[in-house]
C-alpha atoms as an extended CHARMM CRD file, in Angstrom:
* protein
*
       200  EXT
         1         1  MET       CA            113.3320000000       26.0290000000       58.4290000000  PROA      1               0.0000000000
         2         2  GLY       CA            109.6580000000       26.8610000000       58.1870000000  PROA      2               0.0000000000
         3         3  ASN       CA            107.4370000000       28.0560000000       60.9350000000  PROA      3               0.0000000000
         4         4  LEU       CA            108.8870000000       27.2030000000       64.3220000000  PROA      4               0.0000000000
         5         5  PHE       CA            105.6400000000       27.1810000000       66.2030000000  PROA      5               0.0000000000
         6         6  GLY       CA            103.3840000000       25.8290000000       63.4940000000  PROA      6               0.0000000000
         7         7  ARG       CA            101.4430000000       29.0620000000       63.0970000000  PROA      7               0.0000000000
         8         8  LYS       CA            100.4410000000       29.9030000000       59.6330000000  PROA      8               0.0000000000
         9         9  LYS       CA            101.1980000000       33.4510000000       58.6360000000  PROA      9               0.0000000000
        10        10  GLN       CA             98.0460000000       35.2300000000       57.5680000000  PROA      10              0.0000000000
        11        11  SER       CA             98.2240000000       36.5860000000       54.0760000000  PROA      11              0.0000000000
        12        12  ARG       CA             97.3870000000       40.2050000000       53.4340000000  PROA      12              0.0000000000
        13        13  VAL       CA             96.2940000000       39.3160000000       49.9130000000  PROA      13              0.0000000000
        14        14  THR       CA             92.5130000000       39.2400000000       49.6740000000  PROA      14              0.0000000000
        15        15  GLU       CA             90.2870000000       37.5370000000       47.1240000000  PROA      15              0.0000000000
        16        16  GLN       CA             89.6920000000       40.9080000000       45.5170000000  PROA      16              0.0000000000
        17        17  ASP       CA             93.4460000000       41.4440000000       45.1770000000  PROA      17              0.0000000000
        18        18  ARG       CA             93.7910000000       38.0670000000       43.4790000000  PROA      18              0.0000000000
        19        19  ALA       CA             90.9140000000       38.8810000000       41.1330000000  PROA      19              0.0000000000
        20        20  ILE       CA             92.5020000000       42.2260000000       40.2290000000  PROA      20              0.0000000000
        21        21  LEU       CA             95.8310000000       40.5200000000       39.5950000000  PROA      21              0.0000000000
        22        22  GLN       CA             94.2240000000       37.9360000000       37.3160000000  PROA      22              0.0000000000
        23        23  LEU       CA             92.3460000000       40.6170000000       35.3990000000  PROA      23              0.0000000000
        24        24  LYS       CA             95.5290000000       42.6340000000       34.9190000000  PROA      24              0.0000000000
        25        25  GLN       CA             97.4270000000       39.5570000000       33.7620000000  PROA      25              0.0000000000
        26        26  GLN       CA             94.6660000000       38.8030000000       31.2660000000  PROA      26              0.0000000000
        27        27  ARG       CA             94.7570000000       42.4190000000       30.0720000000  PROA      27              0.0000000000
        28        28  ASP       CA             98.5310000000       42.1910000000       29.5730000000  PROA      28              0.0000000000
        29        29  LYS       CA             98.1600000000       38.9640000000       27.5710000000  PROA      29              0.0000000000
        30        30  LEU       CA             95.5510000000       40.6330000000       25.3680000000  PROA      30              0.0000000000
        31        31  ARG       CA             97.8940000000       43.5720000000       24.7850000000  PROA      31              0.0000000000
        32        32  GLN       CA            100.6610000000       41.1860000000       23.7430000000  PROA      32              0.0000000000
        33        33  TYR       CA             98.2100000000       39.4490000000       21.4010000000  PROA      33              0.0000000000
        34        34  GLN       CA             97.1530000000       42.8490000000       20.0500000000  PROA      34              0.0000000000
        35        35  LYS       CA            100.7720000000       43.7850000000       19.3980000000  PROA      35              0.0000000000
        36        36  ARG       CA            101.4000000000       40.4870000000       17.6090000000  PROA      36              0.0000000000
        37        37  ILE       CA             98.3120000000       40.9490000000       15.3960000000  PROA      37              0.0000000000
        38        38  THR       CA             99.3500000000       44.5160000000       14.5620000000  PROA      38              0.0000000000
        39        39  GLN       CA            102.7680000000       43.2690000000       13.4210000000  PROA      39              0.0000000000
        40        40  GLN       CA            101.0990000000       40.5290000000       11.3330000000  PROA      40              0.0000000000
        41        41  LEU       CA             98.7800000000       43.1140000000        9.7350000000  PROA      41              0.0000000000
        42        42  GLU       CA            101.7480000000       45.2310000000        8.6740000000  PROA      42              0.0000000000
        43        43  ARG       CA            103.5190000000       42.1780000000        7.1960000000  PROA      43              0.0000000000
        44        44  GLU       CA            100.3660000000       41.0420000000        5.3590000000  PROA      44              0.0000000000
        45        45  ARG       CA             99.7940000000       44.5060000000        3.9140000000  PROA      45              0.0000000000
        46        46  ALA       CA            103.3490000000       44.6320000000        2.6460000000  PROA      46              0.0000000000
        47        47  LEU       CA            102.9630000000       41.0770000000        1.2560000000  PROA      47              0.0000000000
        48        48  ALA       CA             99.6870000000       42.0440000000       -0.4760000000  PROA      48              0.0000000000
        49        49  ARG       CA            101.4990000000       44.9270000000       -2.2400000000  PROA      49              0.0000000000
        50        50  GLN       CA            104.2160000000       42.5760000000       -3.3240000000  PROA      50              0.0000000000
        51        51  LEU       CA            101.6590000000       40.0840000000       -4.6790000000  PROA      51              0.0000000000
        52        52  LEU       CA             99.9040000000       42.8500000000       -6.6370000000  PROA      52              0.0000000000
        53        53  ARG       CA            103.2400000000       43.8850000000       -8.1570000000  PROA      53              0.0000000000
        54        54  ASP       CA            103.8700000000       40.2800000000       -9.1110000000  PROA      54              0.0000000000
        55        55  GLY       CA            100.4220000000       40.0840000000      -10.7540000000  PROA      55              0.0000000000
        56        56  ARG       CA             98.9180000000       37.6270000000       -8.3040000000  PROA      56              0.0000000000
        57        57  LYS       CA             95.6910000000       39.5140000000       -7.7110000000  PROA      57              0.0000000000
        58        58  GLU       CA             93.6420000000       36.5630000000       -6.3460000000  PROA      58              0.0000000000
        59        59  ARG       CA             96.3130000000       35.7050000000       -3.8280000000  PROA      59              0.0000000000
        60        60  ALA       CA             96.5110000000       39.3850000000       -2.7760000000  PROA      60              0.0000000000
        61        61  LYS       CA             92.7090000000       39.4970000000       -2.4130000000  PROA      61              0.0000000000
        62        62  LEU       CA             92.7500000000       36.4070000000       -0.1950000000  PROA      62              0.0000000000
        63        63  LEU       CA             95.5000000000       37.9320000000        1.9240000000  PROA      63              0.0000000000
        64        64  LEU       CA             93.5160000000       41.1850000000        2.2930000000  PROA      64              0.0000000000
        65        65  LYS       CA             90.4460000000       39.1700000000        3.4450000000  PROA      65              0.0000000000
        66        66  LYS       CA             92.6320000000       37.5020000000        6.0270000000  PROA      66              0.0000000000
        67        67  LYS       CA             93.9440000000       40.9360000000        7.0190000000  PROA      67              0.0000000000
        68        68  ARG       CA             90.4010000000       42.2610000000        7.3420000000  PROA      68              0.0000000000
        69        69  TYR       CA             89.4870000000       39.3370000000        9.6290000000  PROA      69              0.0000000000
        70        70  ARG       CA             92.5030000000       40.0910000000       11.8340000000  PROA      70              0.0000000000
        71        71  GLU       CA             91.5230000000       43.7720000000       12.0310000000  PROA      71              0.0000000000
        72        72  GLN       CA             88.1370000000       42.6660000000       13.3670000000  PROA      72              0.0000000000
        73        73  LEU       CA             89.9390000000       40.4860000000       15.9110000000  PROA      73              0.0000000000
        74        74  LEU       CA             92.0290000000       43.5190000000       16.8400000000  PROA      74              0.0000000000
        75        75  ASP       CA             88.8650000000       45.5700000000       17.4290000000  PROA      75              0.0000000000
        76        76  ARG       CA             87.3650000000       42.8180000000       19.6000000000  PROA      76              0.0000000000
        77        77  THR       CA             90.6110000000       42.5630000000       21.5180000000  PROA      77              0.0000000000
        78        78  GLU       CA             90.5230000000       46.3050000000       22.1650000000  PROA      78              0.0000000000
        79        79  ASN       CA             86.9410000000       45.9830000000       23.4710000000  PROA      79              0.0000000000
        80        80  GLN       CA             87.9670000000       43.1190000000       25.7570000000  PROA      80              0.0000000000
        81        81  ILE       CA             90.8930000000       45.1550000000       27.1060000000  PROA      81              0.0000000000
        82        82  SER       CA             88.5270000000       48.0440000000       27.8200000000  PROA      82              0.0000000000
        83        83  SER       CA             86.1330000000       45.6580000000       29.6070000000  PROA      83              0.0000000000
        84        84  LEU       CA             88.9510000000       44.2240000000       31.7280000000  PROA      84              0.0000000000
        85        85  GLU       CA             90.1790000000       47.7040000000       32.6940000000  PROA      85              0.0000000000
        86        86  ALA       CA             86.6370000000       48.7500000000       33.5810000000  PROA      86              0.0000000000
        87        87  MET       CA             86.2780000000       45.6170000000       35.7340000000  PROA      87              0.0000000000
        88        88  VAL       CA             89.5840000000       46.3290000000       37.5230000000  PROA      88              0.0000000000
        89        89  GLN       CA             88.5230000000       49.9060000000       38.2040000000  PROA      89              0.0000000000
        90        90  SER       CA             85.1200000000       48.7500000000       39.4730000000  PROA      90              0.0000000000
        91        91  ILE       CA             86.6960000000       46.2610000000       41.8710000000  PROA      91              0.0000000000
        92        92  GLU       CA             89.2330000000       48.8220000000       43.1320000000  PROA      92              0.0000000000
        93        93  PHE       CA             86.5180000000       51.4360000000       43.6330000000  PROA      93              0.0000000000
        94        94  THR       CA             84.3190000000       48.8950000000       45.4130000000  PROA      94              0.0000000000
        95        95  GLN       CA             87.2280000000       48.1190000000       47.7580000000  PROA      95              0.0000000000
        96        96  ILE       CA             87.5040000000       51.8290000000       48.5530000000  PROA      96              0.0000000000
        97        97  GLU       CA             83.7570000000       52.0030000000       49.1500000000  PROA      97              0.0000000000
        98        98  MET       CA             83.9960000000       49.0030000000       51.4930000000  PROA      98              0.0000000000
        99        99  LYS       CA             86.7450000000       50.6970000000       53.5000000000  PROA      99              0.0000000000
       100       100  VAL       CA             84.6410000000       53.8510000000       53.7150000000  PROA      100             0.0000000000
       101       101  MET       CA             81.6550000000       51.7890000000       54.8900000000  PROA      101             0.0000000000
       102       102  GLU       CA             83.8210000000       50.0320000000       57.4970000000  PROA      102             0.0000000000
       103       103  GLY       CA             85.0340000000       53.4220000000       58.7110000000  PROA      103             0.0000000000
       104       104  LEU       CA             81.4730000000       54.7150000000       58.8980000000  PROA      104             0.0000000000
       105       105  GLN       CA             80.3950000000       51.6160000000       60.8000000000  PROA      105             0.0000000000
       106       106  VAL       CA             83.2280000000       51.9960000000       63.3400000000  PROA      106             0.0000000000
       107       107  GLY       CA             82.3860000000       55.6840000000       63.7310000000  PROA      107             0.0000000000
       108       108  ASN       CA             78.6980000000       54.8900000000       64.1970000000  PROA      108             0.0000000000
       109       109  GLU       CA             79.4730000000       52.2690000000       66.8570000000  PROA      109             0.0000000000
       110       110  CYS       CA             81.7210000000       54.7420000000       68.6550000000  PROA      110             0.0000000000
       111       111  LEU       CA             78.9860000000       57.3970000000       68.5940000000  PROA      111             0.0000000000
       112       112  ASN       CA             76.4410000000       54.9000000000       69.9230000000  PROA      112             0.0000000000
       113       113  LYS       CA             78.7450000000       53.9750000000       72.8160000000  PROA      113             0.0000000000
       114       114  MET       CA             79.2690000000       57.6530000000       73.5990000000  PROA      114             0.0000000000
       115       115  HSD       CA             75.5210000000       58.2620000000       73.4920000000  PROA      115             0.0000000000
       116       116  GLN       CA             74.9740000000       55.3800000000       75.9130000000  PROA      116             0.0000000000
       117       117  VAL       CA             77.4500000000       56.9110000000       78.3400000000  PROA      117             0.0000000000
       118       118  MET       CA             75.9410000000       60.3510000000       78.0040000000  PROA      118             0.0000000000
       119       119  SER       CA             72.1900000000       60.2320000000       77.5150000000  PROA      119             0.0000000000
       120       120  ILE       CA             70.0220000000       63.2800000000       76.8850000000  PROA      120             0.0000000000
       121       121  GLU       CA             68.6670000000       63.0890000000       80.4460000000  PROA      121             0.0000000000
       122       122  GLU       CA             72.2450000000       63.0770000000       81.8020000000  PROA      122             0.0000000000
       123       123  VAL       CA             73.1650000000       66.1200000000       79.7020000000  PROA      123             0.0000000000
       124       124  GLU       CA             70.0360000000       67.9670000000       80.8610000000  PROA      124             0.0000000000
       125       125  ARG       CA             70.8330000000       67.1060000000       84.5000000000  PROA      125             0.0000000000
       126       126  ILE       CA             74.4230000000       68.3830000000       84.1410000000  PROA      126             0.0000000000
       127       127  LEU       CA             73.2230000000       71.5850000000       82.4710000000  PROA      127             0.0000000000
       128       128  ASP       CA             70.6600000000       72.1260000000       85.2740000000  PROA      128             0.0000000000
       129       129  GLU       CA             73.3180000000       71.5870000000       87.9440000000  PROA      129             0.0000000000
       130       130  THR       CA             75.6400000000       73.9880000000       86.1590000000  PROA      130             0.0000000000
       131       131  GLN       CA             72.9050000000       76.6190000000       85.9710000000  PROA      131             0.0000000000
       132       132  GLU       CA             72.1450000000       76.1600000000       89.6840000000  PROA      132             0.0000000000
       133       133  ALA       CA             75.8470000000       76.5370000000       90.5440000000  PROA      133             0.0000000000
       134       134  ILE       CA             76.0660000000       79.7160000000       88.4540000000  PROA      134             0.0000000000
       135       135  GLU       CA             72.9950000000       81.1350000000       90.1820000000  PROA      135             0.0000000000
       136       136  TYR       CA             74.3900000000       80.2440000000       93.6190000000  PROA      136             0.0000000000
       137       137  GLN       CA             77.7260000000       81.9200000000       92.8030000000  PROA      137             0.0000000000
       138       138  ARG       CA             75.8870000000       85.0240000000       91.5660000000  PROA      138             0.0000000000
       139       139  GLN       CA             74.0100000000       85.2290000000       94.8800000000  PROA      139             0.0000000000
       140       140  ILE       CA             77.2730000000       84.9410000000       96.8290000000  PROA      140             0.0000000000
       141       141  ASP       CA             78.8150000000       87.6890000000       94.6760000000  PROA      141             0.0000000000
       142       142  GLU       CA             75.8310000000       89.9470000000       95.3450000000  PROA      142             0.0000000000
       143       143  LEU       CA             76.0850000000       89.3250000000       99.0880000000  PROA      143             0.0000000000
       144       144  LEU       CA             79.7710000000       90.1270000000       99.1330000000  PROA      144             0.0000000000
       145       145  ALA       CA             79.5520000000       93.1550000000       96.8900000000  PROA      145             0.0000000000
       146       146  GLY       CA             76.3310000000       94.8680000000       97.7860000000  PROA      146             0.0000000000
       147       147  ASN       CA             75.4490000000       94.4720000000      101.5080000000  PROA      147             0.0000000000
       148       148  PHE       CA             78.2850000000       96.3550000000      103.2120000000  PROA      148             0.0000000000
       149       149  THR       CA             77.3420000000       99.6040000000      104.8650000000  PROA      149             0.0000000000
       150       150  GLN       CA             79.6240000000      102.6170000000      105.0070000000  PROA      150             0.0000000000
       151       151  GLU       CA             80.5110000000      101.6620000000      108.5630000000  PROA      151             0.0000000000
       152       152  ASP       CA             81.5870000000       98.1740000000      107.3760000000  PROA      152             0.0000000000
       153       153  GLU       CA             83.6920000000       99.7090000000      104.6370000000  PROA      153             0.0000000000
       154       154  ASP       CA             85.3970000000      102.0570000000      107.1700000000  PROA      154             0.0000000000
       155       155  ALA       CA             86.1090000000       99.1530000000      109.5300000000  PROA      155             0.0000000000
       156       156  ILE       CA             87.6330000000       97.1390000000      106.6710000000  PROA      156             0.0000000000
       157       157  LEU       CA             89.8800000000      100.0750000000      105.6840000000  PROA      157             0.0000000000
       158       158  GLU       CA             91.0040000000      100.5990000000      109.3160000000  PROA      158             0.0000000000
       159       159  GLU       CA             91.8840000000       96.9110000000      109.6520000000  PROA      159             0.0000000000
       160       160  LEU       CA             93.8020000000       97.0730000000      106.3800000000  PROA      160             0.0000000000
       161       161  ASN       CA             95.7780000000      100.1170000000      107.6050000000  PROA      161             0.0000000000
       162       162  ALA       CA             96.5480000000       98.3890000000      110.9020000000  PROA      162             0.0000000000
       163       163  ILE       CA             97.8790000000       95.3120000000      109.1370000000  PROA      163             0.0000000000
       164       164  THR       CA             99.9710000000       97.5150000000      106.8810000000  PROA      164             0.0000000000
       165       165  GLN       CA            101.4280000000       99.3750000000      109.9060000000  PROA      165             0.0000000000
       166       166  GLU       CA            102.3180000000       96.0850000000      111.6420000000  PROA      166             0.0000000000
       167       167  GLN       CA            104.3280000000       95.0420000000      108.6550000000  PROA      167             0.0000000000
       168       168  MET       CA            106.1260000000       98.3790000000      108.5060000000  PROA      168             0.0000000000
       169       169  ASP       CA            107.2340000000       98.7190000000      112.1540000000  PROA      169             0.0000000000
       170       170  LEU       CA            110.8040000000       99.9130000000      111.6960000000  PROA      170             0.0000000000
       171       171  PRO       CA            113.3140000000      100.8780000000      114.3920000000  PROA      171             0.0000000000
       172       172  GLU       CA            113.5650000000      104.5130000000      115.3820000000  PROA      172             0.0000000000
       173       173  VAL       CA            116.0950000000      106.6180000000      113.5450000000  PROA      173             0.0000000000
       174       174  PRO       CA            118.7880000000      107.9630000000      115.9430000000  PROA      174             0.0000000000
       175       175  SER       CA            118.6800000000      111.6960000000      116.4570000000  PROA      175             0.0000000000
       176       176  GLU       CA            122.3860000000      112.0090000000      117.4200000000  PROA      176             0.0000000000
       177       177  PRO       CA            124.9660000000      112.5410000000      114.6910000000  PROA      177             0.0000000000
       178       178  LEU       CA            126.9610000000      109.4980000000      113.6640000000  PROA      178             0.0000000000
       179       179  PRO       CA            130.6530000000      109.3090000000      114.6280000000  PROA      179             0.0000000000
       180       180  ASP       CA            133.1610000000      110.3980000000      112.0260000000  PROA      180             0.0000000000
       181       181  ILE       CA            135.2110000000      107.5480000000      110.6280000000  PROA      181             0.0000000000
       182       182  SER       CA            138.4330000000      108.5500000000      108.9070000000  PROA      182             0.0000000000
       183       183  PRO       CA            139.9970000000      106.4570000000      106.1540000000  PROA      183             0.0000000000
       184       184  GLU       CA            142.9090000000      105.6140000000      108.4960000000  PROA      184             0.0000000000
       185       185  ALA       CA            140.6170000000      103.9480000000      111.0480000000  PROA      185             0.0000000000
       186       186  PRO       CA            139.8560000000      100.8820000000      108.9250000000  PROA      186             0.0000000000
       187       187  ALA       CA            143.5810000000      100.4560000000      108.2030000000  PROA      187             0.0000000000
       188       188  LYS       CA            144.3890000000      100.5470000000      111.9190000000  PROA      188             0.0000000000
       189       189  ALA       CA            141.6420000000       98.0030000000      112.6170000000  PROA      189             0.0000000000
       190       190  ARG       CA            143.0670000000       95.7100000000      109.9710000000  PROA      190             0.0000000000
       191       191  SER       CA            146.6100000000       95.9320000000      111.3290000000  PROA      191             0.0000000000
       192       192  ARG       CA            145.2760000000       95.2280000000      114.8070000000  PROA      192             0.0000000000
       193       193  GLN       CA            143.4900000000       92.1440000000      113.4500000000  PROA      193             0.0000000000
       194       194  ALA       CA            146.6670000000       90.9670000000      111.7170000000  PROA      194             0.0000000000
       195       195  GLU       CA            148.5830000000       91.3010000000      115.0190000000  PROA      195             0.0000000000
       196       196  LEU       CA            145.9530000000       89.2240000000      116.8230000000  PROA      196             0.0000000000
       197       197  VAL       CA            146.0600000000       86.5330000000      114.1770000000  PROA      197             0.0000000000
       198       198  ALA       CA            149.8570000000       86.4170000000      114.2490000000  PROA      198             0.0000000000
       199       199  ALA       CA            149.9040000000       86.1860000000      118.0500000000  PROA      199             0.0000000000
       200       200  SER       CA            147.5800000000       83.2250000000      118.1060000000  PROA      200             0.0000000000
């Protein structure tokens, strides 16, 4: 069906990712080539032995020269594989470095914005105001704690006692003895209540 709204989906694959993929594909092809040459070398060595047994020394010598040439190709192939792997690692490490640099740049921009909001002069002003407020509070504490005379302290204690007495004004306790209530009295009261309820 395709894209309904004609927007092209942005690919997450970067040029570096494509380059790494191509390098790895090339490395894999070289490894396949290396494997094929190794198999050919083993066959040629076995064939050279057979030719020597058959008395065909010149043919065996020619085959061993060919084998030697292929061994040199194998060495060059190994060097090329190493170069490709080094290139892949360099690109991958450079990508990591780029991400670190991007992170550092974002962090630096954030710090700059924060520094613009809070300049050194602003910080000094806030610290001065805070120090003034602390000094003012200390003066208030000294006034409250240290300037009361003994007379003031006595007046404060008297007022505290008066407030406490107001809260504790309880009714007088009766001096007469309480009437004796026998256990039968509640039963009589209950029966009387039952009679009243039944009558109504």
